PDB file of C-alpha atoms in Angstrom:
ATOM      1  CA  MET R1164      26.705 192.607  19.813  1.00 42.00           C
ATOM      2  CA  LYS R1165      24.095 190.377  18.222  1.00 39.00           C
ATOM      3  CA  ARG R1166      26.535 189.447  15.481  1.00 41.00           C
ATOM      4  CA  TRP R1167      29.198 188.372  17.995  1.00 39.00           C
ATOM      5  CA  LEU R1168      26.659 186.374  20.005  1.00 38.00           C
ATOM      6  CA  CYS R1169      25.796 184.435  16.856  1.00 39.00           C
ATOM      7  CA  VAL R1170      29.371 183.799  15.748  1.00 39.00           C
ATOM      8  CA  LEU R1171      31.056 182.796  19.014  1.00 37.00           C
ATOM      9  CA  PRO R1172      28.934 179.696  19.725  1.00 40.00           C
ATOM     10  CA  LEU R1173      29.613 178.436  16.201  1.00 37.00           C
ATOM     11  CA  LEU R1174      33.344 178.874  16.657  1.00 40.00           C
ATOM     12  CA  ALA R1175      33.221 177.141  20.032  1.00 41.00           C
ATOM     13  CA  ALA R1176      31.235 174.227  18.613  1.00 39.00           C
ATOM     14  CA  SER R1177      33.692 173.859  15.748  1.00 38.00           C
ATOM     15  CA  ALA R1178      36.668 173.848  18.118  1.00 41.00           C
ATOM     16  CA  PHE R1179      34.951 171.283  20.368  1.00 37.00           C
ATOM     17  CA  ALA R1180      34.296 168.995  17.394  1.00 38.00           C
ATOM     18  CA  GLN R1181      37.942 169.163  16.302  1.00 44.00           C
ATOM     19  CA  GLU R1182      39.203 168.399  19.816  1.00 44.00           C
ATOM     20  CA  ASN R1183      36.953 165.326  20.033  1.00 51.00           C
ATOM     21  CA  GLU R1184      37.717 164.017  16.542  1.00 78.00           C
ATOM     22  CA  ASN R1185      40.260 161.233  16.496  1.00 93.00           C
ATOM     23  CA  GLU R1186      41.524 158.590  14.134  1.00 97.00           C
ATOM     24  CA  ARG R1187      39.983 155.237  14.930  1.00 97.00           C
ATOM     25  CA  VAL R1188      38.815 151.917  13.582  1.00 98.00           C
ATOM     26  CA  LEU R1189      35.065 152.286  13.127  1.00 98.00           C
ATOM     27  CA  SER R1190      34.428 148.579  12.622  1.00 98.00           C
ATOM     28  CA  TYR R1191      36.501 145.427  12.346  1.00 98.00           C
ATOM     29  CA  HIS R1192      34.817 142.493  10.614  1.00 98.00           C
ATOM     30  CA  ALA R1193      36.478 139.100  10.133  1.00 98.00           C
ATOM     31  CA  ASP R1194      35.132 136.251   7.995  1.00 98.00           C
ATOM     32  CA  ILE R1195      36.955 133.052   8.942  1.00 97.00           C
ATOM     33  CA  ALA R1196      36.509 129.837   6.959  1.00 96.00           C
ATOM     34  CA  VAL R1197      37.970 126.678   8.509  1.00 95.00           C
ATOM     35  CA  ASN R1198      38.777 124.434   5.566  1.00 92.00           C
ATOM     36  CA  ALA R1199      38.734 120.641   5.458  1.00 88.00           C
ATOM     37  CA  ASP R1200      42.556 120.596   5.250  1.00 89.00           C
ATOM     38  CA  ALA R1201      42.653 122.557   8.567  1.00 87.00           C
ATOM     39  CA  SER R1202      43.820 125.776   6.909  1.00 92.00           C
ATOM     40  CA  LEU R1203      41.979 129.036   7.533  1.00 96.00           C
ATOM     41  CA  LEU R1204      40.902 131.475   4.840  1.00 97.00           C
ATOM     42  CA  VAL R1205      40.396 134.870   6.496  1.00 98.00           C
ATOM     43  CA  ARG R1206      39.023 138.107   5.119  1.00 98.00           C
ATOM     44  CA  GLU R1207      39.334 141.139   7.394  1.00 98.00           C
ATOM     45  CA  THR R1208      37.306 144.222   6.535  1.00 98.00           C
ATOM     46  CA  ILE R1209      38.620 147.217   8.476  1.00 98.00           C
ATOM     47  CA  ARG R1210      36.713 150.503   8.272  1.00 98.00           C
ATOM     48  CA  VAL R1211      38.779 153.442   9.523  1.00 98.00           C
ATOM     49  CA  TYR R1212      38.346 157.170  10.069  1.00 98.00           C
ATOM     50  CA  VAL R1213      41.355 159.071   8.706  1.00 97.00           C
ATOM     51  CA  LEU R1214      42.557 162.526   9.737  1.00 97.00           C
ATOM     52  CA  GLY R1215      46.078 162.350   8.327  1.00 96.00           C
ATOM     53  CA  VAL R1216      47.710 162.260  11.760  1.00 95.00           C
ATOM     54  CA  ASP R1217      48.983 158.682  12.129  1.00 94.00           C
ATOM     55  CA  ILE R1218      47.186 157.297   9.091  1.00 96.00           C
ATOM     56  CA  LYS R1219      48.907 159.186   6.283  1.00 96.00           C
ATOM     57  CA  HIS R1220      49.780 156.797   3.480  1.00 97.00           C
ATOM     58  CA  GLY R1221      47.835 153.817   4.814  1.00 97.00           C
ATOM     59  CA  ILE R1222      47.761 151.241   7.597  1.00 97.00           C
ATOM     60  CA  PHE R1223      49.680 148.111   8.498  1.00 95.00           C
ATOM     61  CA  ARG R1224      48.586 144.765   9.910  1.00 94.00           C
ATOM     62  CA  ASP R1225      50.879 142.538  11.976  1.00 92.00           C
ATOM     63  CA  PHE R1226      50.384 138.786  11.779  1.00 92.00           C
ATOM     64  CA  PRO R1227      52.377 136.580  14.173  1.00 87.00           C
ATOM     65  CA  THR R1228      53.786 133.361  12.717  1.00 83.00           C
ATOM     66  CA  LEU R1229      55.957 132.365  15.687  1.00 74.00           C
ATOM     67  CA  TYR R1230      54.355 131.856  19.084  1.00 61.00           C
ATOM     68  CA  ARG R1231      56.815 131.677  21.959  1.00 57.00           C
ATOM     69  CA  ASP R1232      54.354 131.666  24.847  1.00 50.00           C
ATOM     70  CA  PHE R1233      50.657 131.797  25.609  1.00 48.00           C
ATOM     71  CA  PRO R1234      48.478 134.001  27.856  1.00 47.00           C
ATOM     72  CA  ASN R1235      48.673 132.957  31.519  1.00 46.00           C
ATOM     73  CA  ASN R1236      44.894 132.698  31.703  1.00 46.00           C
ATOM     74  CA  TYR R1237      44.754 129.934  29.105  1.00 48.00           C
ATOM     75  CA  LYS R1238      47.769 127.667  29.382  1.00 48.00           C
ATOM     76  CA  THR R1239      47.950 124.983  26.720  1.00 51.00           C
ATOM     77  CA  PRO R1240      51.225 123.027  26.463  1.00 50.00           C
ATOM     78  CA  TRP R1241      51.132 122.574  22.687  1.00 47.00           C
ATOM     79  CA  LEU R1242      51.081 126.342  22.209  1.00 49.00           C
ATOM     80  CA  THR R1243      54.261 127.148  24.113  1.00 51.00           C
ATOM     81  CA  ARG R1244      56.224 127.335  20.822  1.00 53.00           C
ATOM     82  CA  PHE R1245      55.002 126.694  17.306  1.00 58.00           C
ATOM     83  CA  THR R1246      55.093 128.185  13.816  1.00 77.00           C
ATOM     84  CA  THR R1247      52.224 129.077  11.484  1.00 86.00           C
ATOM     85  CA  THR R1248      52.105 130.309   7.908  1.00 90.00           C
ATOM     86  CA  PHE R1249      50.771 133.515   6.342  1.00 93.00           C
ATOM     87  CA  GLU R1250      49.879 133.610   2.633  1.00 96.00           C
ATOM     88  CA  LEU R1251      48.510 136.953   1.474  1.00 96.00           C
ATOM     89  CA  GLN R1252      45.762 136.587  -1.147  1.00 97.00           C
ATOM     90  CA  GLN R1253      44.304 140.058  -1.771  1.00 97.00           C
ATOM     91  CA  VAL R1254      44.429 143.623  -0.444  1.00 98.00           C
ATOM     92  CA  THR R1255      41.949 146.366  -1.325  1.00 98.00           C
ATOM     93  CA  LEU R1256      41.195 149.948  -0.328  1.00 98.00           C
ATOM     94  CA  ASP R1257      37.609 151.108  -0.855  1.00 98.00           C
ATOM     95  CA  GLY R1258      37.011 148.121  -3.126  1.00 97.00           C
ATOM     96  CA  ALA R1259      39.995 148.655  -5.441  1.00 97.00           C
ATOM     97  CA  PRO R1260      43.350 146.796  -5.392  1.00 97.00           C
ATOM     98  CA  ALA R1261      45.739 148.614  -3.068  1.00 97.00           C
ATOM     99  CA  PRO R1262      49.531 148.913  -3.153  1.00 97.00           C
ATOM    100  CA  HIS R1263      51.111 146.838  -0.384  1.00 97.00           C
ATOM    101  CA  ARG R1264      54.326 145.248   0.749  1.00 96.00           C
ATOM    102  CA  GLU R1265      55.345 142.710   3.366  1.00 95.00           C
ATOM    103  CA  GLU R1266      58.123 142.967   5.919  1.00 95.00           C
ATOM    104  CA  MET R1267      59.481 140.214   8.146  1.00 92.00           C
ATOM    105  CA  LYS R1268      59.378 140.972  11.863  1.00 88.00           C
ATOM    106  CA  THR R1269      60.843 139.142  14.847  1.00 84.00           C
ATOM    107  CA  ASN R1270      57.787 136.967  15.368  1.00 82.00           C
ATOM    108  CA  GLY R1271      55.854 137.306  12.121  1.00 89.00           C
ATOM    109  CA  ILE R1272      54.962 139.379   9.089  1.00 94.00           C
ATOM    110  CA  ARG R1273      53.867 143.004   8.794  1.00 95.00           C
ATOM    111  CA  THR R1274      51.772 143.980   5.771  1.00 96.00           C
ATOM    112  CA  TYR R1275      51.873 147.664   4.841  1.00 96.00           C
ATOM    113  CA  ILE R1276      48.863 148.817   2.826  1.00 97.00           C
ATOM    114  CA  GLY R1277      49.063 152.119   0.981  1.00 96.00           C
ATOM    115  CA  ASP R1278      50.947 154.157  -1.582  1.00 96.00           C
ATOM    116  CA  PRO R1279      54.100 155.731  -0.063  1.00 94.00           C
ATOM    117  CA  ASP R1280      53.827 158.553  -2.615  1.00 96.00           C
ATOM    118  CA  ALA R1281      50.185 159.443  -1.902  1.00 96.00           C
ATOM    119  CA  PHE R1282      48.180 160.485   1.143  1.00 97.00           C
ATOM    120  CA  VAL R1283      44.901 158.860   2.125  1.00 97.00           C
ATOM    121  CA  PRO R1284      42.120 161.493   1.934  1.00 97.00           C
ATOM    122  CA  ARG R1285      40.488 162.495   5.202  1.00 97.00           C
ATOM    123  CA  GLY R1286      37.308 160.670   6.097  1.00 97.00           C
ATOM    124  CA  GLU R1287      36.064 157.064   6.169  1.00 98.00           C
ATOM    125  CA  HIS R1288      37.865 154.354   4.218  1.00 98.00           C
ATOM    126  CA  THR R1289      37.603 150.570   4.103  1.00 98.00           C
ATOM    127  CA  TYR R1290      40.575 148.236   3.894  1.00 98.00           C
ATOM    128  CA  ALA R1291      40.125 144.532   3.168  1.00 98.00           C
ATOM    129  CA  ILE R1292      42.823 141.892   3.653  1.00 98.00           C
ATOM    130  CA  THR R1293      42.393 138.282   2.558  1.00 98.00           C
ATOM    131  CA  TYR R1294      44.936 135.644   3.576  1.00 97.00           C
ATOM    132  CA  ARG R1295      45.378 131.936   4.243  1.00 96.00           C
ATOM    133  CA  THR R1296      47.089 130.498   7.314  1.00 95.00           C
ATOM    134  CA  ARG R1297      47.893 126.957   8.452  1.00 91.00           C
ATOM    135  CA  HIS R1298      48.729 125.105  11.678  1.00 87.00           C
ATOM    136  CA  GLN R1299      46.203 127.034  13.760  1.00 87.00           C
ATOM    137  CA  LEU R1300      44.184 124.046  15.045  1.00 84.00           C
ATOM    138  CA  ALA R1301      44.927 121.641  17.891  1.00 81.00           C
ATOM    139  CA  TYR R1302      43.574 118.105  17.897  1.00 81.00           C
ATOM    140  CA  TRP R1303      42.638 116.416  21.152  1.00 82.00           C
ATOM    141  CA  GLU R1304      41.222 112.994  21.935  1.00 82.00           C
ATOM    142  CA  LYS R1305      37.657 114.271  22.373  1.00 82.00           C
ATOM    143  CA  ASN R1306      37.642 117.581  20.557  1.00 83.00           C
ATOM    144  CA  ASP R1307      39.481 119.923  18.216  1.00 85.00           C
ATOM    145  CA  GLU R1308      40.423 123.460  19.211  1.00 85.00           C
ATOM    146  CA  LEU R1309      40.972 126.783  17.480  1.00 88.00           C
ATOM    147  CA  TYR R1310      42.410 129.717  19.422  1.00 85.00           C
ATOM    148  CA  TRP R1311      42.258 132.854  17.270  1.00 90.00           C
ATOM    149  CA  ASN R1312      43.056 136.511  17.945  1.00 92.00           C
ATOM    150  CA  VAL R1313      40.587 138.312  15.674  1.00 96.00           C
ATOM    151  CA  THR R1314      42.150 141.783  15.751  1.00 96.00           C
ATOM    152  CA  GLY R1315      45.607 141.395  17.225  1.00 92.00           C
ATOM    153  CA  ASN R1316      46.735 143.699  20.050  1.00 91.00           C
ATOM    154  CA  GLY R1317      48.984 146.070  18.142  1.00 89.00           C
ATOM    155  CA  TRP R1318      46.506 148.745  17.022  1.00 94.00           C
ATOM    156  CA  LYS R1319      47.351 152.311  18.055  1.00 92.00           C
ATOM    157  CA  PHE R1320      43.714 153.352  17.644  1.00 92.00           C
ATOM    158  CA  PRO R1321      40.451 152.581  19.417  1.00 97.00           C
ATOM    159  CA  ILE R1322      38.272 149.974  17.701  1.00 98.00           C
ATOM    160  CA  GLU R1323      34.601 150.817  18.063  1.00 98.00           C
ATOM    161  CA  SER R1324      33.210 147.371  17.223  1.00 98.00           C
ATOM    162  CA  VAL R1325      34.478 143.913  16.303  1.00 98.00           C
ATOM    163  CA  GLU R1326      32.521 141.080  14.724  1.00 98.00           C
ATOM    164  CA  ALA R1327      33.777 137.682  13.616  1.00 97.00           C
ATOM    165  CA  HIS R1328      31.881 135.158  11.473  1.00 96.00           C
ATOM    166  CA  MET R1329      33.308 131.648  11.456  1.00 95.00           C
ATOM    167  CA  ARG R1330      32.303 128.785   9.170  1.00 94.00           C
ATOM    168  CA  LEU R1331      33.416 125.234   9.932  1.00 92.00           C
ATOM    169  CA  PRO R1332      33.996 122.485   7.315  1.00 89.00           C
ATOM    170  CA  ARG R1333      30.620 121.048   8.322  1.00 88.00           C
ATOM    171  CA  PRO R1334      27.834 122.570  10.433  1.00 84.00           C
ATOM    172  CA  LEU R1335      27.717 121.677  14.128  1.00 83.00           C
ATOM    173  CA  GLN R1336      24.930 122.073  16.641  1.00 79.00           C
ATOM    174  CA  SER R1337      25.410 124.553  19.478  1.00 78.00           C
ATOM    175  CA  PHE R1338      25.723 121.715  22.030  1.00 82.00           C
ATOM    176  CA  GLN R1339      28.723 120.404  20.074  1.00 85.00           C
ATOM    177  CA  LEU R1340      30.573 123.703  20.443  1.00 88.00           C
ATOM    178  CA  GLN R1341      32.272 125.434  23.330  1.00 88.00           C
ATOM    179  CA  LEU R1342      32.805 129.136  22.673  1.00 90.00           C
ATOM    180  CA  ASN R1343      35.064 131.306  24.784  1.00 90.00           C
ATOM    181  CA  GLY R1344      36.947 134.539  24.316  1.00 92.00           C
ATOM    182  CA  PHE R1345      38.757 137.448  25.906  1.00 95.00           C
ATOM    183  CA  THR R1346      38.762 141.207  25.324  1.00 97.00           C
ATOM    184  CA  GLY R1347      41.260 143.841  26.406  1.00 97.00           C
ATOM    185  CA  PRO R1348      45.070 144.035  26.577  1.00 95.00           C
ATOM    186  CA  GLN R1349      47.312 140.997  26.252  1.00 90.00           C
ATOM    187  CA  GLY R1350      46.598 138.573  29.099  1.00 90.00           C
ATOM    188  CA  SER R1351      43.183 140.035  29.958  1.00 94.00           C
ATOM    189  CA  THR R1352      40.441 137.694  31.229  1.00 95.00           C
ATOM    190  CA  GLU R1353      37.613 140.114  30.435  1.00 97.00           C
ATOM    191  CA  ARG R1354      34.785 138.640  28.360  1.00 96.00           C
ATOM    192  CA  ALA R1355      33.046 141.682  26.849  1.00 97.00           C
ATOM    193  CA  PHE R1356      31.521 139.831  23.898  1.00 97.00           C
ATOM    194  CA  GLU R1357      28.460 137.869  22.872  1.00 97.00           C
ATOM    195  CA  SER R1358      28.179 134.824  20.631  1.00 95.00           C
ATOM    196  CA  SER R1359      25.555 132.904  18.678  1.00 92.00           C
ATOM    197  CA  VAL R1360      25.262 129.974  16.283  1.00 91.00           C
ATOM    198  CA  GLY R1361      23.086 130.464  13.225  1.00 86.00           C
ATOM    199  CA  PRO R1362      20.754 127.877  11.649  1.00 82.00           C
ATOM    200  CA  ASP R1363      23.408 127.202   8.983  1.00 85.00           C
ATOM    201  CA  GLY R1364      25.983 126.443  11.675  1.00 87.00           C
ATOM    202  CA  ASP R1365      27.904 129.715  11.257  1.00 91.00           C
ATOM    203  CA  ILE R1366      29.371 131.075  14.487  1.00 94.00           C
ATOM    204  CA  VAL R1367      29.083 134.798  15.173  1.00 95.00           C
ATOM    205  CA  LEU R1368      31.014 136.616  17.893  1.00 96.00           C
ATOM    206  CA  ARG R1369      30.874 140.362  18.538  1.00 97.00           C
ATOM    207  CA  THR R1370      32.274 142.698  21.150  1.00 98.00           C
ATOM    208  CA  THR R1371      29.932 144.509  23.535  1.00 98.00           C
ATOM    209  CA  ARG R1372      32.220 147.490  24.136  1.00 98.00           C
ATOM    210  CA  SER R1373      34.763 149.542  22.225  1.00 98.00           C
ATOM    211  CA  LEU R1374      38.398 148.440  22.420  1.00 98.00           C
ATOM    212  CA  GLN R1375      41.054 150.957  23.364  1.00 97.00           C
ATOM    213  CA  ASN R1376      44.600 151.294  22.031  1.00 94.00           C
ATOM    214  CA  GLU R1377      46.476 147.959  22.085  1.00 94.00           C
ATOM    215  CA  GLU R1378      43.399 146.039  23.168  1.00 97.00           C
ATOM    216  CA  GLY R1379      42.213 143.069  21.147  1.00 96.00           C
ATOM    217  CA  PHE R1380      39.557 140.351  20.853  1.00 96.00           C
TER     218      PHE R1380
END
């Protein structure tokens, strides 16, 4: 009897851990440089937890290049229909160059990252995607504007934390900036994030809650 009393709790704990384990994005970090020519150079570092369920050979990242409409909570006439560019620069997995391919979609480009002939080992892995994009800024009489979806809303997994660092062509004081953002599904007006401006003028934005499937920042 003593042997069974020792073994059963261990089995129960193991089963509980397996039931509560799930594939997810552990952290999503974006470094965004706004260049003097108005292009953006973006490096996304995506740390994931892999179980081999949906993440088998790798992940994919969708990048829209054709915008047909804009969220109802933030109507801006110039954004009703326009085209951007996507120029992939580098893709790595755990610091090493990773196999990848691009596929045209209805409204943009999908980048598949991974070897179709190999499985990603279980556990934590870090993907990094570097790309350049143009035509993302709007110019007004009194100010310029950048509206940027850091993560996109197409992830099938929860995202535990998101942080974006943005560097402008020249540093600005906090009173010269107006920062706003939304978290949640497409069209959400929730603002579960915090922001700050560093002494070097870099802008930092981070979520204050985890994002669920198909939620973005």
